[in-house]
Amino acid sequence: MADFKINIVADLESLKDKVSAARAAEKIRISLCMGNGCLAAGAGEVYDALKESLEKHGVATKSDLFDEGVKDNINYTHTGCQGMCQHGPLLQIDPENNSDKGITYMKVTVDDVDEIVEKTIMNGEVIERLLHKDANGVSYKNYKDIPFYQLQTFVTMKDCGRINPHDIREYIGIGGYLGLANALKSTPADVIKTMTDSGLKGRGGGGFPTGVKWNFCAKETAPKKYVVCNGDEGDPGAFMDDAIMDGSPQSILEGMRIAGFAIGADEGWIYVRAEYPHAVKSLGKAIEEAREYGLLGDNILGSGMKFDIHIKEGAGAFVCGEETALLASIEGKRGMPRPKPPFPAHSGLFGKPTIINNVETFANVPKIMLLGADVFKQNGVEGSYGTKTFSITGDIVNSGLIEVPMGTKMSDIVYKIGGGVLNNAKLKAVQVGGPSGGCVPADKADVSMDYDSVKAVGAIVGSGGLVVMSETACMVDVAKYFMTFTQSESCGKCTMCREGTKRMLEILTKICDGRGEDGDIETLEELAKAVSDGSLCALGKTAPNPVLSTLRYFRSEYEAHIYDKKCPAGKCTAFKKYHIIPDKCKGCSACARKCPVGAISGELKKPFVIDSEKCIKCGVCAATCKFGAIEF
Amino acid sequence: MSCACALDDPKGIEAYVSSLVEKHGRERHSLIPILQAVQSRFNYLPKELLLEVSKQTDIPLSNIYGVATFYAFFSLDPKGKNMIKVCNGTACHVRNNKPIIEAALKVCNIPEGAITSEDRLFSVEKVNCLGACGLAPAVVVNGKVYGHVTPDKITALINELRDKEEA
Ligand SMILES: Cc1cc2nc3c(=O)[nH]c(=O)nc-3n(C[C@H](O)[C@H](O)[C@H](O)COP(=O)(O)O)c2cc1C
């Protein structure tokens, strides 16, 4: 149980002071990133090793935030995503609660842990080898100096990676719940006005003004209303919402409560996608803690407000990200979208007025209520205010999670923050907005990342997934990839979406398989229009976008597949045939041993051969051969 | 909550389902959490259990079937003991996950078009983006995420699992 309950705002303020004092007294804070990327890189093992090593070396660590009895006053914690996923596991060591003086280690392994404890923690020495080095060999001691972080502006991700997400006191210590306190001191109408003035638009893809949506629902007179948080984040290549749910869950709960106050709801639901078990756990823990501290339940902060939140796990259906499908899924039905109106604000969950917002939208709310609409508007550009998180992935040096003011140039994200294209390759395109979005070609990469400008180049900001593609990416293959996705995720309700995407996929597959014919491009264009016109929800309406945008900028690549029977990027395997050049082959059998399907045979010291019937064209042999004897 | 009920023991099934109904409720919105519990316990949704869920919740079997076939996480067919999920997010696609899937299917001896090996030791599935894009291509083997996977690495991982099974 919590050591005390927060009954009134003064309790919140005194707890904040107490946490600040406890953190200020910490001689060293060790923060290990345990976001999804770092976990996959072994952060879990590093955490255990760290604990063991600190004990072994007799370093006295705090058993709790308020544990003052330890002489070394060292605190180690896990955090949510720290951003630079590509270089994980990330470890931050901050002396005297001052991250400006901190040391940032990357790619930390279990074998490094003893050395870190002995040298850095016990003696303040920096281990050069574990620092981040950029492409020019410059190394950085503190993450704040790394270009990747320098160009970012943290608002929703500010706490993520800096606090223990499973300790509500740490969130309160950095001003958490003061935004809610401000809201409760004013009126619902004032809260809505602040939200409207801030110009915040929904971060879930639609970009609808949040204040306006809340106002619709506030006007409904029903006694029961709901607040729903959309944590379905289905776009492939996007993981921002996961990071916020996992690393800063209290900010979402606080945002939902402010929304509840504004519209007059006493119950909230968070729908989390099934693929995010850590986010579910973290949110569950956060809800429990908020209840214990009295920040969920009856009479929150002495205001008389009542609010509770439940979690609903998804079961693996992309279309459930669509708001009406999501509500149907919470109700235990097949997640199929329905026509609007009625809008959820009028008739939503269990038929009651409901507002539904995205995770990142809610994470912005406490900051707006704490600092005001004007401060929020200091970031961004006309029509797109505030910051936006993006996940940058694909053929890029620094894959990871970032937050920048809206209106930042895409090229700055790719080159300055992302460190450029992998292996110094040439940029071909950046895919933005997932299956509803499009491919922005390299010569348009200076586009400003705001709602209108991105739309003008044929893509959408969407939820914020940026997938960087080099010259090795085939644009027809990319279009096929997204069509495969939407085709299999179509719920089947609208004929055009169900059948039209299937036909489009067939044509794209045919083109990639080298069986493209004259007229295919025109048929694709015709179908694209039909699918878009004949679908109820945005899944179908936007499904043709990846095809249309690649046709707009890379039509010649389609034509090369169809008429010249060539894949200019060399990606489509139908046009490839691997063979061994006998003169170059030394008969070492390395390729034969690596071939996953046993398609290579031969006698040692004599040229080997590839059985093209068995070959799956994976390219492992070519990558293995030291003599350049395999080509296609 | 775990139960040792075998699928041919009606009493055991009844008791197990009733424990689920007690925990999650018998309303329509309890259905997905109940099915999720069954799926994670058995790795699929056995027919006997669905019949019992229908009986105890009064939700028509046709509706349960509708839900069970709509969501990707539910399966009506038994899955392999070891689950290999190859991420098919955009980043993993761009970073070439295809050879990994092919190698995994091959090493697991999974017949063409199927996802589970005949000995039910392995299932190999392509799954939607796992959100570990920084480590593309990514694969989840029995719940643990592996990054920067190559056909070699997946082959070695699967062989290790097989050795353990045979030991
Ligand atoms: C097919 C489809 C998938 C969607 N997926 C998501 C999603 O994963 N997360 C999300 O927040 N919104 C998603 N949306 C948008 C929601 O319908 C809705 O607009 C959004 O949750 C509203 O919140 P916002 O105003 O804060 O953005 C999706 C829409 C469609 C049509």
PDB file of C-alpha atoms in Angstrom, chain A residues 292-465:
ATOM      1  CA  GLU A 292      -3.534   3.466  -4.170  1.00  0.00           C
ATOM      2  CA  TYR A 293      -2.551   7.121  -4.060  1.00  0.00           C
ATOM      3  CA  GLY A 294      -6.132   8.267  -4.524  1.00  0.00           C
ATOM      4  CA  LEU A 295      -5.499   9.717  -7.961  1.00  0.00           C
ATOM      5  CA  LEU A 296      -8.062   7.340  -9.417  1.00  0.00           C
ATOM      6  CA  GLY A 297     -11.288   6.614  -7.607  1.00  0.00           C
ATOM      7  CA  ASP A 298     -13.693   8.873  -5.737  1.00  0.00           C
ATOM      8  CA  ASN A 299     -13.098  12.508  -4.893  1.00  0.00           C
ATOM      9  CA  ILE A 300      -9.852  12.977  -6.803  1.00  0.00           C
ATOM     10  CA  LEU A 301      -7.729  15.778  -5.276  1.00  0.00           C
ATOM     11  CA  GLY A 302     -10.644  16.794  -3.093  1.00  0.00           C
ATOM     12  CA  SER A 303     -12.586  18.021  -6.106  1.00  0.00           C
ATOM     13  CA  GLY A 304     -15.432  15.556  -5.842  1.00  0.00           C
ATOM     14  CA  MET A 305     -14.443  14.114  -9.209  1.00  0.00           C
ATOM     15  CA  LYS A 306     -14.740  10.370  -9.648  1.00  0.00           C
ATOM     16  CA  PHE A 307     -12.820   8.474 -12.289  1.00  0.00           C
ATOM     17  CA  ASP A 308     -11.539   4.978 -12.920  1.00  0.00           C
ATOM     18  CA  ILE A 309      -9.698   3.375 -15.850  1.00  0.00           C
ATOM     19  CA  HIS A 310      -9.671  -0.167 -17.290  1.00  0.00           C
ATOM     20  CA  ILE A 311      -7.364  -1.785 -19.786  1.00  0.00           C
ATOM     21  CA  LYS A 312      -8.598  -3.778 -22.728  1.00  0.00           C
ATOM     22  CA  GLU A 313      -6.122  -5.890 -24.631  1.00  0.00           C
ATOM     23  CA  GLY A 314      -6.571  -6.170 -28.359  1.00  0.00           C
ATOM     24  CA  ALA A 315      -6.511  -9.531 -30.076  1.00  0.00           C
ATOM     25  CA  GLY A 316      -4.608  -8.733 -33.237  1.00  0.00           C
ATOM     26  CA  ALA A 317      -6.646  -6.846 -35.812  1.00  0.00           C
ATOM     27  CA  PHE A 318      -5.308  -3.688 -37.425  1.00  0.00           C
ATOM     28  CA  VAL A 319      -8.746  -2.367 -38.254  1.00  0.00           C
ATOM     29  CA  CYS A 320      -9.498  -2.116 -34.520  1.00  0.00           C
ATOM     30  CA  GLY A 321      -7.424   1.076 -34.547  1.00  0.00           C
ATOM     31  CA  GLU A 322     -10.369   2.675 -36.335  1.00  0.00           C
ATOM     32  CA  GLU A 323     -12.437   4.246 -33.618  1.00  0.00           C
ATOM     33  CA  THR A 324     -15.829   2.625 -34.220  1.00  0.00           C
ATOM     34  CA  ALA A 325     -14.200  -0.788 -34.739  1.00  0.00           C
ATOM     35  CA  LEU A 326     -12.242  -0.289 -31.529  1.00  0.00           C
ATOM     36  CA  LEU A 327     -15.407   0.402 -29.582  1.00  0.00           C
ATOM     37  CA  ALA A 328     -17.038  -2.712 -31.051  1.00  0.00           C
ATOM     38  CA  SER A 329     -13.995  -4.707 -29.989  1.00  0.00           C
ATOM     39  CA  ILE A 330     -14.195  -3.461 -26.395  1.00  0.00           C
ATOM     40  CA  GLU A 331     -17.829  -4.515 -26.432  1.00  0.00           C
ATOM     41  CA  GLY A 332     -16.703  -8.054 -27.309  1.00  0.00           C
ATOM     42  CA  LYS A 333     -17.691  -8.053 -30.956  1.00  0.00           C
ATOM     43  CA  ARG A 334     -15.905  -8.433 -34.251  1.00  0.00           C
ATOM     44  CA  GLY A 335     -14.016  -5.194 -34.756  1.00  0.00           C
ATOM     45  CA  MET A 336     -15.764  -3.824 -37.790  1.00  0.00           C
ATOM     46  CA  PRO A 337     -16.171  -0.096 -38.477  1.00  0.00           C
ATOM     47  CA  ARG A 338     -19.654   1.315 -38.777  1.00  0.00           C
ATOM     48  CA  PRO A 339     -20.907   4.384 -40.622  1.00  0.00           C
ATOM     49  CA  LYS A 340     -20.576   7.780 -38.949  1.00  0.00           C
ATOM     50  CA  PRO A 341     -22.717   9.636 -37.889  1.00  0.00           C
ATOM     51  CA  PRO A 342     -23.576   8.949 -35.204  1.00  0.00           C
ATOM     52  CA  PHE A 343     -20.096   9.960 -34.071  1.00  0.00           C
ATOM     53  CA  PRO A 344     -18.767   8.388 -30.879  1.00  0.00           C
ATOM     54  CA  ALA A 345     -19.063  11.790 -29.179  1.00  0.00           C
ATOM     55  CA  HIS A 346     -22.803  11.297 -29.507  1.00  0.00           C
ATOM     56  CA  SER A 347     -23.134   7.526 -29.337  1.00  0.00           C
ATOM     57  CA  GLY A 348     -19.985   5.591 -28.592  1.00  0.00           C
ATOM     58  CA  LEU A 349     -18.982   2.866 -26.158  1.00  0.00           C
ATOM     59  CA  PHE A 350     -22.025   0.855 -25.014  1.00  0.00           C
ATOM     60  CA  GLY A 351     -24.104   3.484 -26.835  1.00  0.00           C
ATOM     61  CA  LYS A 352     -22.933   6.283 -24.535  1.00  0.00           C
ATOM     62  CA  PRO A 353     -21.251   9.569 -25.541  1.00  0.00           C
ATOM     63  CA  THR A 354     -17.539   8.835 -25.807  1.00  0.00           C
ATOM     64  CA  ILE A 355     -14.386  10.638 -26.753  1.00  0.00           C
ATOM     65  CA  ILE A 356     -11.614   8.598 -28.214  1.00  0.00           C
ATOM     66  CA  ASN A 357      -8.104   9.938 -28.538  1.00  0.00           C
ATOM     67  CA  ASN A 358      -4.719   8.588 -29.338  1.00  0.00           C
ATOM     68  CA  VAL A 359      -2.036   7.839 -26.709  1.00  0.00           C
ATOM     69  CA  GLU A 360       0.214  10.701 -27.762  1.00  0.00           C
ATOM     70  CA  THR A 361      -2.728  13.099 -27.856  1.00  0.00           C
ATOM     71  CA  PHE A 362      -3.472  12.277 -24.211  1.00  0.00           C
ATOM     72  CA  ALA A 363       0.208  12.538 -23.282  1.00  0.00           C
ATOM     73  CA  ASN A 364       0.197  16.148 -24.514  1.00  0.00           C
ATOM     74  CA  VAL A 365      -2.800  17.135 -22.399  1.00  0.00           C
ATOM     75  CA  PRO A 366      -1.184  17.384 -18.909  1.00  0.00           C
ATOM     76  CA  LYS A 367       1.590  19.578 -20.319  1.00  0.00           C
ATOM     77  CA  ILE A 368      -0.927  21.905 -21.938  1.00  0.00           C
ATOM     78  CA  MET A 369      -2.919  22.158 -18.701  1.00  0.00           C
ATOM     79  CA  LEU A 370       0.260  22.776 -16.709  1.00  0.00           C
ATOM     80  CA  LEU A 371       2.018  25.276 -18.949  1.00  0.00           C
ATOM     81  CA  GLY A 372      -0.829  26.772 -20.952  1.00  0.00           C
ATOM     82  CA  ALA A 373      -1.849  26.840 -24.592  1.00  0.00           C
ATOM     83  CA  ASP A 374       0.694  29.533 -25.479  1.00  0.00           C
ATOM     84  CA  VAL A 375       3.671  27.515 -24.320  1.00  0.00           C
ATOM     85  CA  PHE A 376       2.398  24.541 -26.304  1.00  0.00           C
ATOM     86  CA  LYS A 377       2.092  26.712 -29.392  1.00  0.00           C
ATOM     87  CA  GLN A 378       5.715  27.821 -29.168  1.00  0.00           C
ATOM     88  CA  ASN A 379       6.550  24.637 -31.018  1.00  0.00           C
ATOM     89  CA  GLY A 380       5.316  23.861 -34.470  1.00  0.00           C
ATOM     90  CA  VAL A 381       3.943  25.848 -37.361  1.00  0.00           C
ATOM     91  CA  GLU A 382       0.619  27.436 -38.282  1.00  0.00           C
ATOM     92  CA  GLY A 383      -2.032  24.721 -38.390  1.00  0.00           C
ATOM     93  CA  SER A 384       0.279  22.095 -36.848  1.00  0.00           C
ATOM     94  CA  TYR A 385       1.268  23.156 -33.359  1.00  0.00           C
ATOM     95  CA  GLY A 386       3.330  21.330 -30.796  1.00  0.00           C
ATOM     96  CA  THR A 387       5.764  18.490 -31.190  1.00  0.00           C
ATOM     97  CA  LYS A 388       5.360  15.102 -32.822  1.00  0.00           C
ATOM     98  CA  THR A 389       7.058  11.835 -32.104  1.00  0.00           C
ATOM     99  CA  PHE A 390       8.362   9.835 -35.021  1.00  0.00           C
ATOM    100  CA  SER A 391       9.893   6.426 -35.229  1.00  0.00           C
ATOM    101  CA  ILE A 392      12.695   6.413 -37.776  1.00  0.00           C
ATOM    102  CA  THR A 393      13.573   3.010 -39.133  1.00  0.00           C
ATOM    103  CA  GLY A 394      14.671   1.140 -42.211  1.00  0.00           C
ATOM    104  CA  ASP A 395      17.953   1.865 -43.978  1.00  0.00           C
ATOM    105  CA  ILE A 396      19.083   4.483 -41.481  1.00  0.00           C
ATOM    106  CA  VAL A 397      22.117   4.816 -39.224  1.00  0.00           C
ATOM    107  CA  ASN A 398      20.294   5.816 -36.024  1.00  0.00           C
ATOM    108  CA  SER A 399      17.030   3.903 -35.956  1.00  0.00           C
ATOM    109  CA  GLY A 400      14.949   4.981 -33.034  1.00  0.00           C
ATOM    110  CA  LEU A 401      12.338   7.167 -31.525  1.00  0.00           C
ATOM    111  CA  ILE A 402      12.404  10.940 -31.747  1.00  0.00           C
ATOM    112  CA  GLU A 403      10.308  13.972 -30.907  1.00  0.00           C
ATOM    113  CA  VAL A 404      10.604  17.188 -32.898  1.00  0.00           C
ATOM    114  CA  PRO A 405       8.572  20.357 -33.380  1.00  0.00           C
ATOM    115  CA  MET A 406       6.017  19.911 -36.131  1.00  0.00           C
ATOM    116  CA  GLY A 407       7.321  21.565 -39.259  1.00  0.00           C
ATOM    117  CA  THR A 408      10.830  20.122 -38.912  1.00  0.00           C
ATOM    118  CA  LYS A 409      12.229  19.254 -42.342  1.00  0.00           C
ATOM    119  CA  MET A 410      12.144  15.579 -43.188  1.00  0.00           C
ATOM    120  CA  SER A 411      15.718  15.812 -44.479  1.00  0.00           C
ATOM    121  CA  ASP A 412      16.877  17.129 -41.092  1.00  0.00           C
ATOM    122  CA  ILE A 413      15.263  14.122 -39.460  1.00  0.00           C
ATOM    123  CA  VAL A 414      16.933  11.721 -41.863  1.00  0.00           C
ATOM    124  CA  TYR A 415      20.399  13.267 -42.046  1.00  0.00           C
ATOM    125  CA  LYS A 416      20.958  15.290 -38.885  1.00  0.00           C
ATOM    126  CA  ILE A 417      19.053  13.230 -36.349  1.00  0.00           C
ATOM    127  CA  GLY A 418      19.043   9.899 -38.125  1.00  0.00           C
ATOM    128  CA  GLY A 419      22.689  10.170 -39.172  1.00  0.00           C
ATOM    129  CA  GLY A 420      21.927   9.520 -42.843  1.00  0.00           C
ATOM    130  CA  VAL A 421      21.323   6.422 -44.891  1.00  0.00           C
ATOM    131  CA  LEU A 422      22.940   3.177 -43.824  1.00  0.00           C
ATOM    132  CA  ASN A 423      26.266   2.272 -45.469  1.00  0.00           C
ATOM    133  CA  ASN A 424      26.441   5.748 -47.029  1.00  0.00           C
ATOM    134  CA  ALA A 425      23.939   4.614 -49.629  1.00  0.00           C
ATOM    135  CA  LYS A 426      21.822   7.085 -51.543  1.00  0.00           C
ATOM    136  CA  LEU A 427      18.394   7.984 -50.209  1.00  0.00           C
ATOM    137  CA  LYS A 428      15.624   6.816 -52.489  1.00  0.00           C
ATOM    138  CA  ALA A 429      12.445   7.574 -50.576  1.00  0.00           C
ATOM    139  CA  VAL A 430      10.939   7.860 -47.131  1.00  0.00           C
ATOM    140  CA  GLN A 431       7.692   6.057 -46.457  1.00  0.00           C
ATOM    141  CA  VAL A 432       5.476   8.145 -44.168  1.00  0.00           C
ATOM    142  CA  GLY A 433       2.161   7.279 -42.593  1.00  0.00           C
ATOM    143  CA  GLY A 434       2.176   3.490 -42.963  1.00  0.00           C
ATOM    144  CA  PRO A 435      -0.451   1.714 -45.051  1.00  0.00           C
ATOM    145  CA  SER A 436      -2.469   4.925 -45.431  1.00  0.00           C
ATOM    146  CA  GLY A 437       0.548   6.985 -46.364  1.00  0.00           C
ATOM    147  CA  GLY A 438       2.937   7.281 -49.222  1.00  0.00           C
ATOM    148  CA  CYS A 439       6.551   7.326 -50.343  1.00  0.00           C
ATOM    149  CA  VAL A 440       8.179  10.735 -50.418  1.00  0.00           C
ATOM    150  CA  PRO A 441      11.028  10.672 -52.964  1.00  0.00           C
ATOM    151  CA  ALA A 442      14.523  11.929 -52.111  1.00  0.00           C
ATOM    152  CA  ASP A 443      14.115  15.134 -54.090  1.00  0.00           C
ATOM    153  CA  LYS A 444      11.113  16.102 -51.960  1.00  0.00           C
ATOM    154  CA  ALA A 445      12.846  15.228 -48.696  1.00  0.00           C
ATOM    155  CA  ASP A 446      13.029  18.845 -47.591  1.00  0.00           C
ATOM    156  CA  VAL A 447       9.268  18.737 -46.987  1.00  0.00           C
ATOM    157  CA  SER A 448       8.157  20.304 -43.717  1.00  0.00           C
ATOM    158  CA  MET A 449       6.691  17.655 -41.421  1.00  0.00           C
ATOM    159  CA  ASP A 450       3.331  19.257 -40.812  1.00  0.00           C
ATOM    160  CA  TYR A 451      -0.135  17.992 -41.702  1.00  0.00           C
ATOM    161  CA  ASP A 452      -0.642  20.106 -44.829  1.00  0.00           C
ATOM    162  CA  SER A 453       2.811  19.944 -46.382  1.00  0.00           C
ATOM    163  CA  VAL A 454       3.105  16.173 -46.078  1.00  0.00           C
ATOM    164  CA  LYS A 455      -0.317  15.791 -47.637  1.00  0.00           C
ATOM    165  CA  ALA A 456       0.732  17.998 -50.540  1.00  0.00           C
ATOM    166  CA  VAL A 457       3.490  15.545 -51.483  1.00  0.00           C
ATOM    167  CA  GLY A 458       1.086  12.597 -51.491  1.00  0.00           C
ATOM    168  CA  ALA A 459       1.616  11.123 -48.026  1.00  0.00           C
ATOM    169  CA  ILE A 460       0.227  11.742 -44.534  1.00  0.00           C
ATOM    170  CA  VAL A 461       1.895  12.440 -41.178  1.00  0.00           C
ATOM    171  CA  GLY A 462      -0.274   9.617 -39.873  1.00  0.00           C
ATOM    172  CA  SER A 463       0.828   8.212 -36.594  1.00  0.00           C
ATOM    173  CA  GLY A 464       4.459   9.064 -37.312  1.00  0.00           C
ATOM    174  CA  GLY A 465       6.273   6.072 -38.727  1.00  0.00           C
TER     175      GLY A 465
END
